[in-house]
mmCIF file of C-alpha atoms in Angstrom:
data_model
loop_
_atom_site.group_PDB
_atom_site.id
_atom_site.type_symbol
_atom_site.label_atom_id
_atom_site.label_comp_id
_atom_site.label_asym_id
_atom_site.label_seq_id
_atom_site.Cartn_x
_atom_site.Cartn_y
_atom_site.Cartn_z
ATOM 1 C CA MET A 1 67.655 48.123 127.975
ATOM 2 C CA PRO A 2 69.917 46.426 130.726
ATOM 3 C CA THR A 3 71.881 48.333 132.693
ATOM 4 C CA ARG A 4 75.036 48.100 131.288
ATOM 5 C CA ALA A 5 74.051 48.727 127.852
ATOM 6 C CA LEU A 6 72.138 51.849 129.271
ATOM 7 C CA ALA A 7 75.294 52.943 130.482
ATOM 8 C CA GLY A 8 77.023 52.511 127.311
ATOM 9 C CA THR A 9 74.797 54.620 125.366
ATOM 10 C CA VAL A 10 74.705 57.763 128.107
ATOM 11 C CA ARG A 11 78.562 57.693 127.970
ATOM 12 C CA ARG A 12 79.051 57.518 124.014
ATOM 13 C CA ALA A 13 76.497 60.505 124.426
ATOM 14 C CA THR A 14 78.228 62.450 127.207
ATOM 15 C CA PHE A 15 81.471 62.176 124.741
ATOM 16 C CA ALA A 16 79.306 62.969 121.550
ATOM 17 C CA THR A 17 78.104 65.734 123.708
ATOM 18 C CA THR A 18 81.249 67.256 124.296
ATOM 19 C CA LEU A 19 83.505 66.695 121.927
ATOM 20 C CA ALA A 20 80.397 69.300 120.003
ATOM 21 C CA THR A 21 81.532 71.819 122.888
ATOM 22 C CA CYS A 22 84.620 71.597 121.821
ATOM 23 C CA LEU A 23 84.115 72.052 118.346
ATOM 24 C CA CYS A 24 82.286 74.796 118.235
ATOM 25 C CA GLY A 25 85.519 76.946 118.533
ATOM 26 C CA CYS A 26 86.175 75.588 114.561
ATOM 27 C CA THR A 27 83.162 77.514 113.672
ATOM 28 C CA PRO A 28 82.609 79.953 111.784
ATOM 29 C CA LEU A 29 81.882 82.341 115.278
ATOM 30 C CA SER A 30 85.879 81.916 116.120
ATOM 31 C CA SER A 31 86.018 84.547 112.848
ATOM 32 C CA GLY A 32 83.244 86.529 113.299
ATOM 33 C CA PHE A 33 82.806 89.913 115.556
ATOM 34 C CA LEU A 34 81.941 88.044 118.953
ATOM 35 C CA HIS A 35 85.842 87.064 118.793
ATOM 36 C CA PRO A 36 87.181 90.387 118.022
ATOM 37 C CA ALA A 37 90.453 91.652 117.651
ATOM 38 C CA GLY A 38 90.151 95.269 117.551
ATOM 39 C CA PRO A 39 88.402 97.840 119.400
ATOM 40 C CA VAL A 40 86.074 98.626 117.242
ATOM 41 C CA ALA A 41 85.108 95.069 116.678
ATOM 42 C CA SER A 42 85.218 94.780 120.361
ATOM 43 C CA ALA A 43 82.577 97.852 120.839
ATOM 44 C CA GLN A 44 80.066 96.059 118.175
ATOM 45 C CA ARG A 45 80.030 92.751 120.281
ATOM 46 C CA ASP A 46 79.378 94.972 123.514
ATOM 47 C CA LEU A 47 76.542 96.731 122.002
ATOM 48 C CA PHE A 48 75.088 93.324 120.982
ATOM 49 C CA PHE A 49 75.686 91.699 123.676
ATOM 50 C CA TRP A 50 73.962 95.113 125.884
ATOM 51 C CA ILE A 51 71.119 94.952 123.372
ATOM 52 C CA VAL A 52 70.723 90.686 123.528
ATOM 53 C CA GLY A 53 71.000 91.634 127.954
ATOM 54 C CA VAL A 54 67.848 94.393 127.667
ATOM 55 C CA SER A 55 66.084 92.278 125.643
ATOM 56 C CA MET A 56 65.945 89.045 127.567
ATOM 57 C CA VAL A 57 63.858 91.367 130.487
ATOM 58 C CA VAL A 58 60.872 91.349 128.020
ATOM 59 C CA VAL A 59 61.601 87.623 126.130
ATOM 60 C CA LEU A 60 62.648 85.807 129.585
ATOM 61 C CA PRO A 61 59.220 85.678 131.259
ATOM 62 C CA VAL A 62 57.243 85.207 128.502
ATOM 63 C CA LEU A 63 59.313 82.068 127.590
ATOM 64 C CA ILE A 64 59.317 80.782 131.418
ATOM 65 C CA LEU A 65 55.351 82.588 132.525
ATOM 66 C CA THR A 66 53.877 80.955 129.044
ATOM 67 C CA PRO A 67 54.597 76.929 130.119
ATOM 68 C CA TRP A 68 53.613 77.880 133.995
ATOM 69 C CA LEU A 69 50.521 79.400 132.494
ATOM 70 C CA LEU A 70 49.576 76.111 130.857
ATOM 71 C CA TRP A 71 50.224 74.373 133.341
ATOM 72 C CA ARG A 72 48.947 76.226 136.090
ATOM 73 C CA TYR A 73 45.247 76.310 134.567
ATOM 74 C CA ARG A 74 45.502 73.725 132.581
ATOM 75 C CA TYR A 75 41.831 71.790 131.802
ATOM 76 C CA GLY A 76 40.610 69.860 134.589
ATOM 77 C CA GLN A 77 43.004 71.486 137.180
ATOM 78 C CA GLN A 78 41.151 71.872 140.602
ATOM 79 C CA GLU A 79 43.230 74.141 142.875
ATOM 80 C CA ALA A 80 43.374 77.241 140.120
ATOM 81 C CA THR A 81 40.885 79.901 141.235
ATOM 82 C CA TYR A 82 38.146 80.509 138.624
ATOM 83 C CA ARG A 83 37.618 84.228 138.012
ATOM 84 C CA PRO A 84 34.844 84.447 134.633
ATOM 85 C CA HIS A 85 34.135 87.750 135.316
ATOM 86 C CA TRP A 86 37.829 89.087 136.018
ATOM 87 C CA GLU A 87 38.562 92.356 133.746
ATOM 88 C CA LEU A 88 41.001 94.788 134.719
ATOM 89 C CA SER A 89 44.254 94.229 137.077
ATOM 90 C CA LEU A 90 46.054 97.527 136.921
ATOM 91 C CA PRO A 91 49.461 96.231 138.635
ATOM 92 C CA PHE A 92 49.450 93.985 135.874
ATOM 93 C CA GLU A 93 48.773 96.232 133.143
ATOM 94 C CA ILE A 94 51.032 98.077 134.291
ATOM 95 C CA LEU A 95 54.174 96.004 134.513
ATOM 96 C CA SER A 96 53.321 94.272 131.207
ATOM 97 C CA TRP A 97 52.930 97.844 129.475
ATOM 98 C CA GLY A 98 55.710 99.543 131.136
ATOM 99 C CA VAL A 99 58.494 97.387 131.095
ATOM 100 C CA PRO A 100 58.198 96.970 127.288
ATOM 101 C CA VAL A 101 58.280 100.673 127.251
ATOM 102 C CA LEU A 102 60.959 100.978 129.174
ATOM 103 C CA VAL A 103 63.364 98.328 127.277
ATOM 104 C CA VAL A 104 62.428 100.168 124.564
ATOM 105 C CA ILE A 105 63.554 103.484 125.117
ATOM 106 C CA GLY A 106 66.591 102.107 126.848
ATOM 107 C CA LEU A 107 67.341 100.045 123.882
ATOM 108 C CA GLY A 108 66.153 103.494 121.861
ATOM 109 C CA ALA A 109 68.814 105.427 123.664
ATOM 110 C CA LEU A 110 71.590 102.883 123.821
ATOM 111 C CA THR A 111 71.501 101.978 120.117
ATOM 112 C CA TRP A 112 71.552 106.232 118.708
ATOM 113 C CA THR A 113 74.585 106.504 121.021
ATOM 114 C CA ARG A 114 76.861 103.792 120.381
ATOM 115 C CA THR A 115 75.766 103.760 116.402
ATOM 116 C CA HIS A 116 77.208 107.459 116.062
ATOM 117 C CA GLN A 117 79.684 105.896 118.241
ATOM 118 C CA LEU A 118 80.661 103.586 115.392
ATOM 119 C CA ASP A 119 80.365 105.231 112.805
ATOM 120 C CA PRO A 120 82.740 104.183 110.223
ATOM 121 C CA TYR A 121 83.907 107.632 109.037
ATOM 122 C CA ARG A 122 84.801 108.817 112.881
ATOM 123 C CA PRO A 123 88.331 108.987 113.378
ATOM 124 C CA LEU A 124 89.799 106.745 115.985
ATOM 125 C CA ALA A 125 91.619 108.429 118.945
ATOM 126 C CA ASP A 126 95.232 108.026 117.053
ATOM 127 C CA SER A 127 93.594 108.685 113.402
ATOM 128 C CA ARG A 128 96.582 111.402 113.246
ATOM 129 C CA SER A 129 98.978 108.960 112.471
ATOM 130 C CA SER A 130 96.775 106.540 110.641
ATOM 131 C CA LEU A 131 97.895 104.170 107.729
ATOM 132 C CA GLU A 132 95.988 105.772 104.748
ATOM 133 C CA VAL A 133 94.702 102.411 102.413
ATOM 134 C CA GLN A 134 92.343 103.176 99.028
ATOM 135 C CA VAL A 135 90.559 100.105 97.839
ATOM 136 C CA ILE A 136 89.210 99.502 94.775
ATOM 137 C CA ALA A 137 86.741 97.287 94.096
ATOM 138 C CA LEU A 138 86.549 94.443 90.818
ATOM 139 C CA ASP A 139 85.141 91.613 89.829
ATOM 140 C CA TRP A 140 85.740 89.378 92.020
ATOM 141 C CA LYS A 141 89.262 90.798 93.510
ATOM 142 C CA TRP A 142 90.354 93.714 96.322
ATOM 143 C CA LEU A 143 92.861 95.981 95.115
ATOM 144 C CA PHE A 144 94.439 97.931 97.721
ATOM 145 C CA ILE A 145 96.988 100.861 97.206
ATOM 146 C CA TYR A 146 99.155 102.474 99.778
ATOM 147 C CA PRO A 147 99.057 105.732 98.402
ATOM 148 C CA GLU A 148 102.436 107.233 101.096
ATOM 149 C CA GLN A 149 104.035 104.348 100.514
ATOM 150 C CA GLY A 150 103.142 103.981 96.883
ATOM 151 C CA VAL A 151 102.915 99.509 96.950
ATOM 152 C CA ALA A 152 99.831 98.172 96.297
ATOM 153 C CA THR A 153 98.716 94.727 96.692
ATOM 154 C CA VAL A 154 95.451 92.462 95.026
ATOM 155 C CA ASN A 155 93.749 89.864 98.239
ATOM 156 C CA GLU A 156 95.603 90.952 100.888
ATOM 157 C CA LEU A 157 95.451 93.727 103.381
ATOM 158 C CA VAL A 158 98.759 94.653 105.345
ATOM 159 C CA ILE A 159 98.440 96.715 107.892
ATOM 160 C CA PRO A 160 100.760 97.472 111.261
ATOM 161 C CA SER A 161 99.216 96.167 114.708
ATOM 162 C CA GLY A 162 98.326 98.552 117.309
ATOM 163 C CA ARG A 163 98.023 101.760 114.754
ATOM 164 C CA SER A 164 94.974 103.507 113.311
ATOM 165 C CA VAL A 165 93.967 102.510 109.955
ATOM 166 C CA HIS A 166 91.695 104.960 107.769
ATOM 167 C CA LEU A 167 90.082 102.866 104.685
ATOM 168 C CA SER A 168 89.221 104.962 101.095
ATOM 169 C CA LEU A 169 87.083 102.517 99.214
ATOM 170 C CA THR A 170 85.267 103.082 95.503
ATOM 171 C CA SER A 171 84.722 100.355 93.034
ATOM 172 C CA GLY A 172 86.097 99.523 89.790
ATOM 173 C CA THR A 173 82.766 98.079 88.790
ATOM 174 C CA VAL A 174 79.102 97.335 90.652
ATOM 175 C CA MET A 175 78.460 98.044 94.152
ATOM 176 C CA GLN A 176 80.023 96.006 96.753
ATOM 177 C CA SER A 177 80.601 95.742 100.686
ATOM 178 C CA MET A 178 83.577 95.146 102.575
ATOM 179 C CA MET A 179 83.536 93.502 105.797
ATOM 180 C CA ILE A 180 86.350 92.405 107.985
ATOM 181 C CA PRO A 181 84.073 91.112 110.575
ATOM 182 C CA ARG A 182 87.006 90.424 113.749
ATOM 183 C CA LEU A 183 88.426 94.261 112.707
ATOM 184 C CA ALA A 184 85.455 96.229 111.970
ATOM 185 C CA GLY A 185 81.681 95.931 110.112
ATOM 186 C CA GLN A 186 80.542 96.080 106.792
ATOM 187 C CA ILE A 187 80.932 99.193 104.402
ATOM 188 C CA TYR A 188 79.735 99.605 100.647
ATOM 189 C CA ALA A 189 82.538 100.622 97.816
ATOM 190 C CA MET A 190 80.013 102.120 94.760
ATOM 191 C CA ALA A 191 81.904 103.207 91.578
ATOM 192 C CA GLY A 192 82.374 106.722 91.196
ATOM 193 C CA MET A 193 81.853 107.590 94.832
ATOM 194 C CA ARG A 194 84.334 107.027 97.868
ATOM 195 C CA THR A 195 83.407 105.498 101.011
ATOM 196 C CA GLN A 196 85.559 105.838 104.496
ATOM 197 C CA GLN A 197 86.251 103.707 107.347
ATOM 198 C CA TYR A 198 88.520 103.498 110.650
ATOM 199 C CA LEU A 199 89.529 100.563 111.795
ATOM 200 C CA GLN A 200 92.819 98.499 114.050
ATOM 201 C CA ALA A 201 94.359 95.567 115.200
ATOM 202 C CA ASP A 202 95.443 95.488 118.365
ATOM 203 C CA VAL A 203 97.014 92.051 117.357
ATOM 204 C CA ALA A 204 99.104 90.576 114.937
ATOM 205 C CA GLY A 205 97.931 87.533 113.418
ATOM 206 C CA GLU A 206 95.521 87.056 109.910
ATOM 207 C CA PHE A 207 91.548 87.775 109.504
ATOM 208 C CA THR A 208 89.663 86.814 106.943
ATOM 209 C CA GLY A 209 87.625 89.670 105.056
ATOM 210 C CA ARG A 210 84.946 89.174 102.493
ATOM 211 C CA ASN A 211 82.425 90.921 99.690
ATOM 212 C CA THR A 212 78.801 90.897 102.032
ATOM 213 C CA GLN A 213 77.154 92.218 98.584
ATOM 214 C CA PHE A 214 75.150 89.725 96.536
ATOM 215 C CA ASN A 215 75.823 90.745 93.554
ATOM 216 C CA GLY A 216 76.469 87.933 90.968
ATOM 217 C CA ILE A 217 78.334 85.087 89.883
ATOM 218 C CA GLY A 218 81.699 84.668 92.203
ATOM 219 C CA PHE A 219 81.237 87.093 95.318
ATOM 220 C CA GLN A 220 80.880 83.964 97.669
ATOM 221 C CA GLN A 221 84.599 83.293 96.492
ATOM 222 C CA GLN A 222 85.478 87.460 96.963
ATOM 223 C CA SER A 223 87.993 86.864 99.737
ATOM 224 C CA PHE A 224 90.864 88.281 101.059
ATOM 225 C CA ILE A 225 93.534 88.111 104.154
ATOM 226 C CA THR A 226 94.462 90.717 106.806
ATOM 227 C CA ARG A 227 97.497 90.410 107.656
ATOM 228 C CA SER A 228 98.700 92.021 111.087
ATOM 229 C CA LEU A 229 102.136 92.713 111.645
ATOM 230 C CA GLY A 230 103.908 94.233 114.354
ATOM 231 C CA PRO A 231 105.624 97.752 113.798
ATOM 232 C CA GLU A 232 109.439 96.152 112.810
ATOM 233 C CA ALA A 233 107.668 93.623 110.893
ATOM 234 C CA PHE A 234 105.341 95.934 108.843
ATOM 235 C CA GLU A 235 108.494 97.774 107.651
ATOM 236 C CA GLN A 236 110.324 94.928 106.863
ATOM 237 C CA TRP A 237 107.316 93.967 104.711
ATOM 238 C CA LEU A 238 107.352 97.496 102.989
ATOM 239 C CA ASP A 239 111.493 96.478 102.266
ATOM 240 C CA THR A 240 110.214 93.303 100.679
ATOM 241 C CA THR A 241 107.367 94.855 98.264
ATOM 242 C CA HIS A 242 109.530 96.950 97.192
ATOM 243 C CA GLN A 243 111.560 95.270 95.934
ATOM 244 C CA ALA A 244 109.043 93.260 93.991
ATOM 245 C CA ASN A 245 109.224 93.176 90.361
ATOM 246 C CA ALA A 246 105.702 94.105 89.180
ATOM 247 C CA THR A 247 104.505 97.437 89.492
ATOM 248 C CA LEU A 248 101.177 98.716 88.798
ATOM 249 C CA ASP A 249 100.368 101.349 86.214
ATOM 250 C CA CYS A 250 97.071 102.350 83.987
ATOM 251 C CA ALA A 251 97.781 99.112 81.688
ATOM 252 C CA SER A 252 98.495 96.855 84.690
ATOM 253 C CA TYR A 253 95.424 98.197 86.216
ATOM 254 C CA LEU A 254 92.982 97.034 83.545
ATOM 255 C CA HIS A 255 94.394 94.254 82.912
ATOM 256 C CA LEU A 256 93.638 93.395 86.555
ATOM 257 C CA SER A 257 90.440 94.501 85.960
ATOM 258 C CA GLN A 258 89.476 92.226 82.942
ATOM 259 C CA SER A 259 91.360 89.365 84.363
ATOM 260 C CA PRO A 260 89.683 86.080 85.692
ATOM 261 C CA SER A 261 87.601 86.124 89.221
ATOM 262 C CA GLN A 262 90.257 83.903 90.715
ATOM 263 C CA VAL A 263 93.824 85.056 91.461
ATOM 264 C CA PRO A 264 95.875 85.029 93.701
ATOM 265 C CA PRO A 265 97.462 87.595 96.056
ATOM 266 C CA SER A 266 100.320 89.928 94.408
ATOM 267 C CA VAL A 267 102.195 92.903 95.162
ATOM 268 C CA TYR A 268 103.114 96.199 93.012
ATOM 269 C CA ARG A 269 106.371 97.348 94.188
ATOM 270 C CA SER A 270 104.600 100.875 92.807
ATOM 271 C CA VAL A 271 101.532 102.931 91.716
ATOM 272 C CA GLN A 272 100.250 105.060 89.524
ATOM 273 C CA PRO A 273 100.109 108.531 91.096
ATOM 274 C CA GLY A 274 96.200 109.021 91.243
ATOM 275 C CA LEU A 275 95.156 105.866 90.368
ATOM 276 C CA PHE A 276 92.172 105.791 92.922
ATOM 277 C CA GLU A 277 90.798 109.135 91.765
ATOM 278 C CA TRP A 278 91.443 108.399 88.142
ATOM 279 C CA VAL A 279 89.060 105.234 88.870
ATOM 280 C CA MET A 280 86.327 106.723 90.766
ATOM 281 C CA HIS A 281 85.933 110.200 88.541
ATOM 282 C CA ALA A 282 85.745 108.416 85.515
ATOM 283 C CA PHE A 283 82.395 107.499 86.298
ATOM 284 C CA HIS A 284 81.727 110.741 86.089
ATOM 285 C CA GLY A 285 82.727 111.398 82.516
ATOM 286 C CA SER A 286 84.804 113.849 83.371
ATOM 287 C CA SER A 287 88.472 114.098 82.194
ATOM 288 C CA PRO A 288 91.277 111.188 83.541
ATOM 289 C CA THR A 289 94.380 113.055 85.589
ATOM 290 C CA ALA A 290 95.835 109.522 85.419
ATOM 291 C CA CYS A 291 95.423 107.843 82.370
ATOM 292 C CA ASP A 292 94.343 108.050 78.625
ATOM 293 C CA SER A 293 91.480 105.649 78.842
ATOM 294 C CA PRO A 294 87.533 106.851 79.840
ATOM 295 C CA THR A 295 87.413 103.500 81.117
ATOM 296 C CA PRO A 296 88.414 102.191 84.169
ATOM 297 C CA GLY A 297 87.119 98.656 84.070
ATOM 298 C CA LYS A 298 84.135 96.820 82.368
ATOM 299 C CA SER A 299 80.684 96.202 83.392
ATOM 300 C CA ASN A 300 79.784 93.135 85.388
ATOM 301 C CA GLU A 301 76.641 93.092 83.659
#
């Protein structure tokens, strides 16, 4: 190949590599826990890096020494020492077994302590002023109720930045799993049960949340937007929501739970008191306290 053509090929390859590297920020990694926007996701990222770093103590020597040993003791190598009766090297045995054992012990202690620290039921530092949000998973949408503010949203979770948020989750249908990667890990939502999660957004912005539970056709499209607003902007949003036309009573909830999977984000200016508890307890056969209908939603099966 002529020198000029070779140089052109090298330039094109370098440009393509640089472009691909720059576009890496446009991948889903930018919306995952490796790009955290809150204290919970930051702690999860740090734990991940610690686990990877400690594991490299075992992995890297294997990756480096295996090719070297194959080359060093290859067939026809005259410089290597031939020891057909070699049986034991105590330093090597201590190194090959002791280091992995120490790594396993270290990883076990690290994951045990950090897992308890990252318990989704564990309140954050400022949990006394946490915003209460009740989450009801439906086919294939998310309903968010703000009991203290008396409003609700569909497929849009709006929270104030810099403030702890306490989520109470249940399902009006099959089991689902909610996850907002940049804010917190996944948490299950199950019919007739209440699960909890604490999270917080340190910055204003929009973050994607979704259902990560494979539970039927449509789950892959069950996503929502989490909007983190400043304190003043959040209060303005509440004022605007209180002026909306729609109200969330028992009839509108039943209509929502049985509506098609694709529904745009919407807001409700008022909410039927006790709706979340009614949805949860109705699956136990107990007498509903908020509505007259004994069945809060349809089955997905």
